[in-house]
mmCIF file of C-alpha atoms in Angstrom:
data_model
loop_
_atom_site.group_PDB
_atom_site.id
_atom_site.type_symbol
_atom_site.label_atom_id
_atom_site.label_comp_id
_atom_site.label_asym_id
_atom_site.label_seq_id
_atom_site.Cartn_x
_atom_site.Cartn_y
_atom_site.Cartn_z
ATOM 1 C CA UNK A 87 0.000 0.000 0.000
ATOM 2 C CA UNK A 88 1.431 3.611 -0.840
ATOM 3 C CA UNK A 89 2.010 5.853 2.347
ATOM 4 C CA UNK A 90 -0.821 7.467 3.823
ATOM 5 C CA UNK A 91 -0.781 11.254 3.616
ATOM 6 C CA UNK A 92 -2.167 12.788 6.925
ATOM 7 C CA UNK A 93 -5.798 13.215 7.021
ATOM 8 C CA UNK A 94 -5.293 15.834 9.998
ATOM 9 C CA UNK A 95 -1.898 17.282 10.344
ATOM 10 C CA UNK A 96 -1.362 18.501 13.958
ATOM 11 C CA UNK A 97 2.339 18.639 13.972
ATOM 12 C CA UNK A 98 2.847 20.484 10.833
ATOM 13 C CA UNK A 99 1.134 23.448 12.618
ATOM 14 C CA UNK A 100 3.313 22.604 16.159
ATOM 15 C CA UNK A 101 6.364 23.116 13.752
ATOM 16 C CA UNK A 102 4.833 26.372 12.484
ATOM 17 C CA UNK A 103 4.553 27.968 15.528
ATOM 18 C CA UNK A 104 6.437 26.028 17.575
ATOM 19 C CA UNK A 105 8.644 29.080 19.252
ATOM 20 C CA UNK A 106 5.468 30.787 20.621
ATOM 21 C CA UNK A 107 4.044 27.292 21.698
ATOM 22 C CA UNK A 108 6.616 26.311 23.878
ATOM 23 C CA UNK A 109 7.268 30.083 25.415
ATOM 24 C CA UNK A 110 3.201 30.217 26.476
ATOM 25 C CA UNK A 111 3.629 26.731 28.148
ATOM 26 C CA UNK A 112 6.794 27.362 29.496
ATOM 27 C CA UNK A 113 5.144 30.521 31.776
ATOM 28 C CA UNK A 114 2.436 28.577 32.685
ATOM 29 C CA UNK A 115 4.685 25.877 34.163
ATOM 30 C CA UNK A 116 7.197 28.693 35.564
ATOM 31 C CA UNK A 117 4.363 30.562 37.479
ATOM 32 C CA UNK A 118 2.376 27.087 38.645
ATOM 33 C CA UNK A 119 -1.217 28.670 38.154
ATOM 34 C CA UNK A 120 -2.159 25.518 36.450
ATOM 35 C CA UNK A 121 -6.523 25.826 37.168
ATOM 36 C CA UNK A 122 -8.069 29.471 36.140
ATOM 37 C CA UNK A 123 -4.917 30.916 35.942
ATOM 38 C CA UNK A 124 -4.476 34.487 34.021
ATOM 39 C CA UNK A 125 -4.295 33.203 30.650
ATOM 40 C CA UNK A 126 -7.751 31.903 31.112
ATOM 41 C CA UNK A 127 -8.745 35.267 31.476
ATOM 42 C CA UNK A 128 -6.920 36.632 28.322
ATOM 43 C CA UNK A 129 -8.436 33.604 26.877
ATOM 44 C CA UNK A 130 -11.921 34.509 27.646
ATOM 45 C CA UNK A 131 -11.228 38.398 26.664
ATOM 46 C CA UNK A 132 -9.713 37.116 23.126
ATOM 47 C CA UNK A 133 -12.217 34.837 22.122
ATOM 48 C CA UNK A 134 -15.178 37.053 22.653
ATOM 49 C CA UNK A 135 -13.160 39.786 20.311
ATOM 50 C CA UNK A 136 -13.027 37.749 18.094
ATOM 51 C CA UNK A 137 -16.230 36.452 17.756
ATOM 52 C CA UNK A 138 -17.095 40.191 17.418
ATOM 53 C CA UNK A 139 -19.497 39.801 19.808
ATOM 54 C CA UNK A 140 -20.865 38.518 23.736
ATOM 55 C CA UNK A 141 -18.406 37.346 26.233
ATOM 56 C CA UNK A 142 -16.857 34.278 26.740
ATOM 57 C CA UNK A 143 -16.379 31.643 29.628
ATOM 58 C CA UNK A 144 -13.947 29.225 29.329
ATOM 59 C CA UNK A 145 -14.670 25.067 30.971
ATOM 60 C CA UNK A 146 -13.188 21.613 30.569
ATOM 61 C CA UNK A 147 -14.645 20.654 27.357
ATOM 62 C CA UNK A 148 -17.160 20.884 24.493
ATOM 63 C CA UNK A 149 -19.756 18.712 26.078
ATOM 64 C CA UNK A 150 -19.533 20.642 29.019
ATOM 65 C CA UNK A 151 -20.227 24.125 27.017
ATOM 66 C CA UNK A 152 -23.772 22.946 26.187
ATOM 67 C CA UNK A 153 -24.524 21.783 29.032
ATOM 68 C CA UNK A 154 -23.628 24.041 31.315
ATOM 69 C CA UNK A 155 -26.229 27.075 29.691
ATOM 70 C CA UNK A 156 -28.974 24.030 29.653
ATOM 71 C CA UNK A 157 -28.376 23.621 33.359
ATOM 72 C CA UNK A 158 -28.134 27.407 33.792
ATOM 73 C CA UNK A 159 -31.745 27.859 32.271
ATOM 74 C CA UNK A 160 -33.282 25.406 34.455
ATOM 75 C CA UNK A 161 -34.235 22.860 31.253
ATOM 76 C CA UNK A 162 -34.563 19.323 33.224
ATOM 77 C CA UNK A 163 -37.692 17.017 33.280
ATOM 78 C CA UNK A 164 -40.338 17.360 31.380
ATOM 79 C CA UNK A 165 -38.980 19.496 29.069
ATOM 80 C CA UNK A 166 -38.144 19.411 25.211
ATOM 81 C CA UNK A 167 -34.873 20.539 23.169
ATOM 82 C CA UNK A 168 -34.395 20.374 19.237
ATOM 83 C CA UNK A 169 -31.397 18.732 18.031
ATOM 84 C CA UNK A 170 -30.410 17.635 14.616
ATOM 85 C CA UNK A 171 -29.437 13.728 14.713
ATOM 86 C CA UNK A 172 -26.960 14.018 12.084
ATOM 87 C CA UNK A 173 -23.896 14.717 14.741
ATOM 88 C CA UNK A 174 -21.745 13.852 17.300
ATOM 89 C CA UNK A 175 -23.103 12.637 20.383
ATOM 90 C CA UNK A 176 -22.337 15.437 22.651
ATOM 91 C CA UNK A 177 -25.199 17.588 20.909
ATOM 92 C CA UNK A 178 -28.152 15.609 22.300
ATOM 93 C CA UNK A 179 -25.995 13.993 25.127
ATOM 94 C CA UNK A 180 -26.370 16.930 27.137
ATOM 95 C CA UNK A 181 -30.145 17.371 26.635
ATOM 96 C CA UNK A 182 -30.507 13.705 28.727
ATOM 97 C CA UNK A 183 -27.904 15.085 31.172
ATOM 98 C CA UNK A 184 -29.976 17.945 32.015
ATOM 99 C CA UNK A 185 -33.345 15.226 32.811
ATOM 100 C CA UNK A 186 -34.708 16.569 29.483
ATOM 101 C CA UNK A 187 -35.948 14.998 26.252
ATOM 102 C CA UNK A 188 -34.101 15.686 22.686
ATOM 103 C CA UNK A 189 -35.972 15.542 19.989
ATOM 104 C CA UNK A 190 -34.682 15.171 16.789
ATOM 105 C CA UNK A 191 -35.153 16.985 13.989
ATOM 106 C CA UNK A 192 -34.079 16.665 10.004
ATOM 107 C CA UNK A 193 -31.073 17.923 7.952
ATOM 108 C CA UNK A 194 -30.869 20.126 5.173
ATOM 109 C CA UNK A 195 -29.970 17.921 1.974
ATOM 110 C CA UNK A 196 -27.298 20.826 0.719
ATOM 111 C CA UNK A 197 -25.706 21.941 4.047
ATOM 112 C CA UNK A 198 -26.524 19.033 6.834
ATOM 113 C CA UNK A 199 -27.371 21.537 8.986
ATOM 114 C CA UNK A 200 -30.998 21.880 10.740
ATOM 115 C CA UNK A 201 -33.787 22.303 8.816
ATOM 116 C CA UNK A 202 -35.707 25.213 9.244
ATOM 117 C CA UNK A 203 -39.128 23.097 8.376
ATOM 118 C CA UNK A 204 -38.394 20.080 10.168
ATOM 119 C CA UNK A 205 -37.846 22.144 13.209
ATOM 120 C CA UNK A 206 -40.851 24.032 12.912
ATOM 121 C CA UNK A 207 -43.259 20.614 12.276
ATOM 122 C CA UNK A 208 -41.438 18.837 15.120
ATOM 123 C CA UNK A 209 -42.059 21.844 17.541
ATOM 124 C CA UNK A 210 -45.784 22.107 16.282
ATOM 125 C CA UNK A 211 -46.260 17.951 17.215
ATOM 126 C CA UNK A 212 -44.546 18.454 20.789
ATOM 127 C CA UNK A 213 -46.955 21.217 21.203
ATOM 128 C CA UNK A 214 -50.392 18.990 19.813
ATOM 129 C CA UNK A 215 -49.289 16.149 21.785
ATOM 130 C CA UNK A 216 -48.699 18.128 25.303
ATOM 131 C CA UNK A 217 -46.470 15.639 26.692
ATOM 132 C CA UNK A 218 -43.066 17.723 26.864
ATOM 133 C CA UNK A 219 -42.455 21.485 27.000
ATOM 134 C CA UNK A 220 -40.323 23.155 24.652
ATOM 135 C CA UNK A 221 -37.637 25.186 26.144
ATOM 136 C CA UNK A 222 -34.488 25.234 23.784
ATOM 137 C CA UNK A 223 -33.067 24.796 20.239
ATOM 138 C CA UNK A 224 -29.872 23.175 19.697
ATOM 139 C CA UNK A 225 -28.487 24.482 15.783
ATOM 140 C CA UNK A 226 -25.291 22.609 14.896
ATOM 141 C CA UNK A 227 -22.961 24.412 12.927
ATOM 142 C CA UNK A 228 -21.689 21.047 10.856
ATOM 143 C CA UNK A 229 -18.122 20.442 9.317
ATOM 144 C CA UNK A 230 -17.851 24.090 9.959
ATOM 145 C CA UNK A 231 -20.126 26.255 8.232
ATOM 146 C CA UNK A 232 -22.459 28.363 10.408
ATOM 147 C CA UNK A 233 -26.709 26.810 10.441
ATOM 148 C CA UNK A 234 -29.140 28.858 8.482
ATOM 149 C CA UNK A 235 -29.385 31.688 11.609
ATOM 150 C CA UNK A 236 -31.906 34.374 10.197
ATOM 151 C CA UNK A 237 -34.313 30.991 8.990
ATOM 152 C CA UNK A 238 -34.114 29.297 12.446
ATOM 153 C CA UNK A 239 -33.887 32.079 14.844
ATOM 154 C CA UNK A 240 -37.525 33.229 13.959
ATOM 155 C CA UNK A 241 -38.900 29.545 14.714
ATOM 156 C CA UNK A 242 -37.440 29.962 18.147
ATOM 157 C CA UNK A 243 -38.798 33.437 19.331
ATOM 158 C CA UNK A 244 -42.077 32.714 17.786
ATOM 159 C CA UNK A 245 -42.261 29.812 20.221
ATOM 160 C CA UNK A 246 -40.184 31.666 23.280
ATOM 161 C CA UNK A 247 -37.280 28.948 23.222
ATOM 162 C CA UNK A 248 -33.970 29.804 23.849
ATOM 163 C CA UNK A 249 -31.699 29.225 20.926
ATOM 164 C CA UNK A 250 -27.887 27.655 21.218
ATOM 165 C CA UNK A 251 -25.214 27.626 17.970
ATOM 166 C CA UNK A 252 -23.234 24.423 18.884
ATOM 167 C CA UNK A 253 -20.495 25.557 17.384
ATOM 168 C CA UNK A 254 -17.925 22.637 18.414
ATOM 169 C CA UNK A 255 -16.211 22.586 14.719
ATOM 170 C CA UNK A 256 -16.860 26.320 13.720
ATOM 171 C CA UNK A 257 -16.173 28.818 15.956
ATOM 172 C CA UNK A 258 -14.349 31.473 13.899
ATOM 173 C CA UNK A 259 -17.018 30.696 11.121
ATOM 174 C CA UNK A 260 -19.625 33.704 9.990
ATOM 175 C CA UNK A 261 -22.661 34.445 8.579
ATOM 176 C CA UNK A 262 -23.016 37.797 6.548
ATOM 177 C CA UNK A 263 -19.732 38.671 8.343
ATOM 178 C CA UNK A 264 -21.314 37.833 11.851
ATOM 179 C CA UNK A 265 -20.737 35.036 14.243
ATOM 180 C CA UNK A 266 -23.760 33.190 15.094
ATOM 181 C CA UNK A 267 -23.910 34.083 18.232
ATOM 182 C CA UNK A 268 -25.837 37.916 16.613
ATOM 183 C CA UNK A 269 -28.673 35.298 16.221
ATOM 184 C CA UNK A 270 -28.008 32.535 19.409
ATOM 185 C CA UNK A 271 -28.403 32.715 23.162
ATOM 186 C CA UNK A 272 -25.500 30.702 23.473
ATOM 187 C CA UNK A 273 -22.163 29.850 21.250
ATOM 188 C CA UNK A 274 -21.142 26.997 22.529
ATOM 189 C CA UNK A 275 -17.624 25.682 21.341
ATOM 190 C CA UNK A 276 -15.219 22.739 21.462
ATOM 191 C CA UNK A 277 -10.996 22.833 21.557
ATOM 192 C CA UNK A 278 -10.405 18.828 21.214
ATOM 193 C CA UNK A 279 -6.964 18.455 19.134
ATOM 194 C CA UNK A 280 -8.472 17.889 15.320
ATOM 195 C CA UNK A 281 -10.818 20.967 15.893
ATOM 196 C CA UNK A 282 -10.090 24.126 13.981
ATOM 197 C CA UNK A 283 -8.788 25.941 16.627
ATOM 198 C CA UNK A 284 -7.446 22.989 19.370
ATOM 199 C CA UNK A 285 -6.068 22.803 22.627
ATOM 200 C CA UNK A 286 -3.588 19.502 23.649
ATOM 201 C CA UNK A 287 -6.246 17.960 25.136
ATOM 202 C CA UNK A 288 -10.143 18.509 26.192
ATOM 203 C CA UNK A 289 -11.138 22.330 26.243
ATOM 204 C CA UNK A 290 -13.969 23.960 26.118
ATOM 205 C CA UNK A 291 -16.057 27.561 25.548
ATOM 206 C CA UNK A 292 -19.075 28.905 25.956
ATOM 207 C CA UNK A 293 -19.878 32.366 24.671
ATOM 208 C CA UNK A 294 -23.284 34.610 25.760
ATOM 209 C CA UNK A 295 -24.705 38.276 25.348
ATOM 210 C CA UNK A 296 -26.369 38.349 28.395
ATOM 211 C CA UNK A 297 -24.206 39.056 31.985
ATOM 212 C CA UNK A 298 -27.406 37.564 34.111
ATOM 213 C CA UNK A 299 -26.416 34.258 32.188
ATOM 214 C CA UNK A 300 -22.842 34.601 31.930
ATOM 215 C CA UNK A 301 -23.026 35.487 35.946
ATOM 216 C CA UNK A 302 -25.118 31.838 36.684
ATOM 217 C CA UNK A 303 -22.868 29.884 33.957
ATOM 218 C CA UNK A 304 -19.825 30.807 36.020
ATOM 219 C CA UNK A 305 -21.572 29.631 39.105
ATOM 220 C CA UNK A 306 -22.630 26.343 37.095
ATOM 221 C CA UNK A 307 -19.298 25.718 35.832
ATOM 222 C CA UNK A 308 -17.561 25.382 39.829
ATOM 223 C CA UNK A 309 -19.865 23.706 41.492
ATOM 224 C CA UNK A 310 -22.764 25.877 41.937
ATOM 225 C CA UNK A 311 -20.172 28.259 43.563
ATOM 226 C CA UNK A 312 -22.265 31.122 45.323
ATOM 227 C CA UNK A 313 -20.914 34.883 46.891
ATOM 228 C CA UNK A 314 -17.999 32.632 48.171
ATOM 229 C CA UNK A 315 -15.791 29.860 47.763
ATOM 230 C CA UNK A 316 -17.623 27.547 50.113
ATOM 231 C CA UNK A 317 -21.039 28.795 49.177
ATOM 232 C CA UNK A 318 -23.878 27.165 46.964
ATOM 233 C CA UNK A 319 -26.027 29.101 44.957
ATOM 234 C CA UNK A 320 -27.384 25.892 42.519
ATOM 235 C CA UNK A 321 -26.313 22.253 41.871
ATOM 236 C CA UNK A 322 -23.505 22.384 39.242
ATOM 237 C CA UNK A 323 -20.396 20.397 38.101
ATOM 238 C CA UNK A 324 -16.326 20.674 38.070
ATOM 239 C CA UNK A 325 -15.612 22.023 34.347
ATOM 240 C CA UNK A 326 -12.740 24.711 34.770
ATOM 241 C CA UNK A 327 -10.469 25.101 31.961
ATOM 242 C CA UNK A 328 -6.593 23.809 32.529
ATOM 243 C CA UNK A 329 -4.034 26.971 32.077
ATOM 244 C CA UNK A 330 -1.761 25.110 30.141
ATOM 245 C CA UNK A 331 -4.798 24.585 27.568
ATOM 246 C CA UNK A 332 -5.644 28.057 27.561
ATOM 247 C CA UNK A 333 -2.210 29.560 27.285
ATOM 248 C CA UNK A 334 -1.725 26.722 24.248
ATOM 249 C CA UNK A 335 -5.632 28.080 23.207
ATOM 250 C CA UNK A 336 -3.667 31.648 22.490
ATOM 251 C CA UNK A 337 -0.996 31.336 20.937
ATOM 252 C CA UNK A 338 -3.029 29.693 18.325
ATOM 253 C CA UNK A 339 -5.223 32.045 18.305
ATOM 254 C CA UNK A 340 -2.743 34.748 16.876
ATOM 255 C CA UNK A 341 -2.437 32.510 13.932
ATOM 256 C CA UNK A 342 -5.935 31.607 13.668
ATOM 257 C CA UNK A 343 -7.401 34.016 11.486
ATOM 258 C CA UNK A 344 -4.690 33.324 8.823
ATOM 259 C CA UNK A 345 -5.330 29.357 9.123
ATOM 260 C CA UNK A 346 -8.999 30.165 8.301
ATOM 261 C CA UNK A 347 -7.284 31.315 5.015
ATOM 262 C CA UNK A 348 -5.661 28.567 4.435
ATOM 263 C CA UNK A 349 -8.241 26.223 5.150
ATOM 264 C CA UNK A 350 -10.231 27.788 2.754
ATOM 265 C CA UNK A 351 -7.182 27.526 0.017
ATOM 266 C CA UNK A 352 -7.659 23.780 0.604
ATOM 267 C CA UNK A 353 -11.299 24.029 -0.535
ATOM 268 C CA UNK A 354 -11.031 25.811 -2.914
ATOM 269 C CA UNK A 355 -8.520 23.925 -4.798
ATOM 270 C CA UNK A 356 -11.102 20.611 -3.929
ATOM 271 C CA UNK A 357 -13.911 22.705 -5.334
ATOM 272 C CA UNK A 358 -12.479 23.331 -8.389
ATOM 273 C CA UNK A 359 -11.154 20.189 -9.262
ATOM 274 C CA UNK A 360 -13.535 17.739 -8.427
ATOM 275 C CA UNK A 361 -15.548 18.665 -10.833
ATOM 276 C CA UNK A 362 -18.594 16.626 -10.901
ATOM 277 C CA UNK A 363 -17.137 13.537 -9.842
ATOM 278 C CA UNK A 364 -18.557 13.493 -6.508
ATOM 279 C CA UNK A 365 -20.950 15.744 -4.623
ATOM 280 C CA UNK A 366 -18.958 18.477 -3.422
ATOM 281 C CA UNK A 367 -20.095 20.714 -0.327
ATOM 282 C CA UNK A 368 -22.711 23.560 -0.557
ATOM 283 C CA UNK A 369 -21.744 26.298 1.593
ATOM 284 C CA UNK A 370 -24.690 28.377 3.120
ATOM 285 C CA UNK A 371 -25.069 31.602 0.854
ATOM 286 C CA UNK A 372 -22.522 34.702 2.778
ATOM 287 C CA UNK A 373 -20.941 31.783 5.106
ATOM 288 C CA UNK A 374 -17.134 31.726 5.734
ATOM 289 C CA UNK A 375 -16.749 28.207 6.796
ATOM 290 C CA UNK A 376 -14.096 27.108 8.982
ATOM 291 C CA UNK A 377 -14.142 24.005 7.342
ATOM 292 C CA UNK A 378 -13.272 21.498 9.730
ATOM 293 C CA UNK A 379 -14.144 18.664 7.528
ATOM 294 C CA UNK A 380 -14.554 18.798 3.912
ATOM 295 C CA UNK A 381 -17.308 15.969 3.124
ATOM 296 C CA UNK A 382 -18.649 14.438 -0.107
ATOM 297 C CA UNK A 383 -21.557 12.275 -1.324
ATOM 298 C CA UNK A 384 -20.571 9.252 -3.095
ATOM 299 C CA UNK A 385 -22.743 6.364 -4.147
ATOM 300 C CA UNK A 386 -20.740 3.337 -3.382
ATOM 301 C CA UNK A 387 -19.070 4.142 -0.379
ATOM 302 C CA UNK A 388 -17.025 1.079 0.850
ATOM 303 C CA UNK A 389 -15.426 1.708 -2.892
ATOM 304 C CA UNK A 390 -14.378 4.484 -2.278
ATOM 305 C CA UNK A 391 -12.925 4.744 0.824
ATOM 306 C CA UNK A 392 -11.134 1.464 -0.361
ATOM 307 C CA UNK A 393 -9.790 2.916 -3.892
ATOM 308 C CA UNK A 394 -8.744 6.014 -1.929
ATOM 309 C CA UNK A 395 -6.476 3.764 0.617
ATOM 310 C CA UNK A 396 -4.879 2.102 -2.008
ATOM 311 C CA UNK A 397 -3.914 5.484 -3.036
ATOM 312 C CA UNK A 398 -2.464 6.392 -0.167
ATOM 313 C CA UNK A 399 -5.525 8.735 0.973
ATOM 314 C CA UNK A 400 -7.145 8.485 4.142
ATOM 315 C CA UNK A 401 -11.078 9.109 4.649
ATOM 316 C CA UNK A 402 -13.183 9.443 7.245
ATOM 317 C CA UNK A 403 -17.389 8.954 8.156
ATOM 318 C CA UNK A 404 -18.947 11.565 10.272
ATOM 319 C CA UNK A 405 -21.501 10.174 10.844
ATOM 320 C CA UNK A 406 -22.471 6.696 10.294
ATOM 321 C CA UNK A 407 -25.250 5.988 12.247
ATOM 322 C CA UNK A 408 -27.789 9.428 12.882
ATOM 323 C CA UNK A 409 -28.558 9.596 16.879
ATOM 324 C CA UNK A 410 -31.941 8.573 16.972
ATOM 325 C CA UNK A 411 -31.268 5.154 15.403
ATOM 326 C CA UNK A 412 -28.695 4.487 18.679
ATOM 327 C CA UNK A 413 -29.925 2.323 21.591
ATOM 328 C CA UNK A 414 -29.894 4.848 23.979
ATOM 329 C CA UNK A 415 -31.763 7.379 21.855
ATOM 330 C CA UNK A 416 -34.004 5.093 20.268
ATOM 331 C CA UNK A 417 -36.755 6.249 22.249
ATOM 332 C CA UNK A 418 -37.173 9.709 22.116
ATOM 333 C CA UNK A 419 -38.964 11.693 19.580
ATOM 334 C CA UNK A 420 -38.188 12.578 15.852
ATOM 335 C CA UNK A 421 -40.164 15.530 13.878
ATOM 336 C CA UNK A 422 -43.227 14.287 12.170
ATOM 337 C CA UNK A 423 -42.469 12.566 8.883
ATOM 338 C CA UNK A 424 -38.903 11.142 10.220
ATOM 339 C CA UNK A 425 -35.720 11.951 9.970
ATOM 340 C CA UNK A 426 -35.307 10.673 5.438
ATOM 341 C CA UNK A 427 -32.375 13.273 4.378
ATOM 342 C CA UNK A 428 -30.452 12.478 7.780
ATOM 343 C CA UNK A 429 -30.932 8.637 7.092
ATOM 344 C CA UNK A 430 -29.946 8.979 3.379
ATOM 345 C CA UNK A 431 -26.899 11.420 3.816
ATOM 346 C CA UNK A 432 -25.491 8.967 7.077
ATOM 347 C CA UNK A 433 -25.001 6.044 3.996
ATOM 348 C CA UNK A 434 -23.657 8.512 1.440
ATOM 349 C CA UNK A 435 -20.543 11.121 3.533
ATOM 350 C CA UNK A 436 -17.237 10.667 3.276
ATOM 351 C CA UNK A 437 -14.452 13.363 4.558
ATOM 352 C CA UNK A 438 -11.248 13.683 3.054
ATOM 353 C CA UNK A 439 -7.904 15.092 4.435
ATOM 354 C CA UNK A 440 -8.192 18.672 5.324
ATOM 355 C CA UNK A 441 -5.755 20.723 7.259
ATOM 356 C CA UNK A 442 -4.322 24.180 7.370
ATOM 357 C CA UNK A 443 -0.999 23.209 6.300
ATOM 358 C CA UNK A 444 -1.931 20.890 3.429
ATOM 359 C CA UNK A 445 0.804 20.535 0.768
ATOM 360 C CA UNK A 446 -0.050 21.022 -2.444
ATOM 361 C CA UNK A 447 1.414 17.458 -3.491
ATOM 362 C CA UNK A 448 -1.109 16.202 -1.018
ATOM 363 C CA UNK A 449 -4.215 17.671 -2.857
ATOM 364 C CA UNK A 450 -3.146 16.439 -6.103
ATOM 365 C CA UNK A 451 -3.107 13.276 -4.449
ATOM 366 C CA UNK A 452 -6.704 13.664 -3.332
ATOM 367 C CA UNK A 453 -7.774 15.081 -6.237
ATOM 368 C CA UNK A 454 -6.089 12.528 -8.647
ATOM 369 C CA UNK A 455 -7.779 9.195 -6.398
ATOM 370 C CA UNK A 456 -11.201 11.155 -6.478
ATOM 371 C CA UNK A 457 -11.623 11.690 -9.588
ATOM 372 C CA UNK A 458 -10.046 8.367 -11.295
ATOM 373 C CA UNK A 459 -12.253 6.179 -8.864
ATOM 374 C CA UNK A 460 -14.628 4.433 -11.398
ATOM 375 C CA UNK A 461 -17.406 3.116 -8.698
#
């Protein structure tokens, strides 16, 4: 078999900005404020500018971030949040975690993200049946490109729920030039390694316009902490951010902007060359993605995958199997109709390599074992 080329290249980056790396951890170690130390306050500061928008609070992880403004909000038994099922676990993870019900809702066929009339018929049937309340919206901003905002905002204030971007492989992705946060109560995002912008290990964000909510998500986020250390205002859970993460967290955020850039050289060179040989990605219509994965449709997809290896290129499936047809989610409720473009695009995505730093040898590579696959 020809060598793999990466399909995510961390340590290309690590060797591009390897200097400031090693300085930020380096004070970090040297001054021994390894929990909430000061650069989780730059962090926090930073990230809000550059969202544009809101301020930030920083916690362990991305599961954590939408969780912890579900908690703060009081959503628990009894009532319902809308969540796509075409995504990582976390998004309706959280929603059982909180003693509420997801229900899940259906995909755009273009974009993957929510669809606007899925999530209006499936909060119209939780409302007819009576059973559950609805309290919140969960929008995932897939493979990096922002959710259709200005469609699905509307559906939520019409109904009074509060509305959450989960926006765990986009953050540093816009929408007419805005994050989505100008349309979300919450931004919630993720900093695992392979993520855009990535910590060393589990971090986590969770940005808000509001300082009532900001004020009870900082309680949430330390146990419930109250007016004191040793004082309880609420239940809540251990999620503070690691300094070492956060100092990491800024020194690639001074390069961040530009590796947007360059992510989007990537796909553009994919978009133009692929022609018509597979189903490329539609981006959302004045959306800068982030692109954290760029997926395809393909017909026979075990072909694929298995002409590309022999090539040397690695794929990956995100995501096989949509929530609701899991064990564990099998029994909560889908939007009337089903969930038919989630169940169709699980059997047809495929990602290929993507990565700031991606040679352009590599993307002939790609390129080349795309298009001469003859499935």
């Amino acid at each position: 078999m020809t060598d793999m080329i990466p399909f995510i290249d961390l340590q290309a980056q690590r060797a591009r900005i390897k200097d400031r790396m090693d300085a930020a951890v380096m004070k970090v170690l040297d001054e021994g404020r390894y929990i909430l130390g000061p650069e989780v306050g730059e962090l926090e500061t930073r990230l809000a500018e550059f969202a544009g928008m809101g301020r930030a609070l920083s916690c362990a992880n991305g599961t954590d971030a939408i969780l912890i403004p579900l908690m703060a909000w009081g959503i628990g038994r009894g009532d319902a949040v809308f969540v796509p099922s075409f995504t990582f676990a976390a998004s309706a993870e959280v929603v059982v975690l909180a003693g509420a019900s997801p229900v899940f809702v259906d995909i755009d066929p273009e974009t993957y993200n929510m669809s606007p009339e899925s999530l209006a018929a499936a909060i119209a049937d939780v409302k007819a049946k009576g059973e559950l309340t609805p309290k919140a919206v969960i929008a995932v901003d897939l493979f990096g490109q922002p959710a259709d905002y200005p469609a699905l905002e509307p559906i939520a204030r019409e109904h009074g729920l509060k509305l959450v971007s989960d926006c765990a492989q986009a953050y540093g992705s816009t929408l007419g030039g805005k994050a989505s946060l100008n349309w979300a109560d919450a931004l919630t995002v993720s900093f695992y390694p392979a993520k855009p912008l990535g910590a060393y290990g589990d971090a986590g964000a969770v940005l808000c316009k509001d300082d009532a909510l900001f004020d009870t998500m900082k309680s949430v986020r330390v146990h419930g902490e109250g007016a004191s250390r040793y004082e309880y205002a609420r239940i809540g859970i251990n999620s503070r951010l690691d300094t070492i993460q956060a100092a990491i967290l800024l020194a690639k955020l001074d390069v961040f902007a530009e590796e947007i850039q360059m992510r989007q050289r990537v796909a553009d060179a994919y978009n133009s060359r692929l022609g018509n040989a597979v189903k490329t990605p539609k981006v959302i219509d004045g959306a800068q993605s982030t692109w954290a994965q760029y997926t395809i449709e393909v017909d026979d997809r075990d072909g694929f995958r298995a002409h590309l290896a022999e090539q040397g290129v690695p794929t990956a499936i995100y995501y096989p199997i949509p929530l609701h047809l899991h064990a564990p989610y099998a029994s909560y409720p889908v939007a009337p109709g089903g969930l038919p473009v989630t169940e169709a695009a699980a059997g047809r995505v495929v990602s290929l390599p993507m990565h700031p730093d991606m040679p352009e040898g590599d993307i002939d590579r790609v390129v080349a074992a795309v298009t001469g696959f003859r499935g």
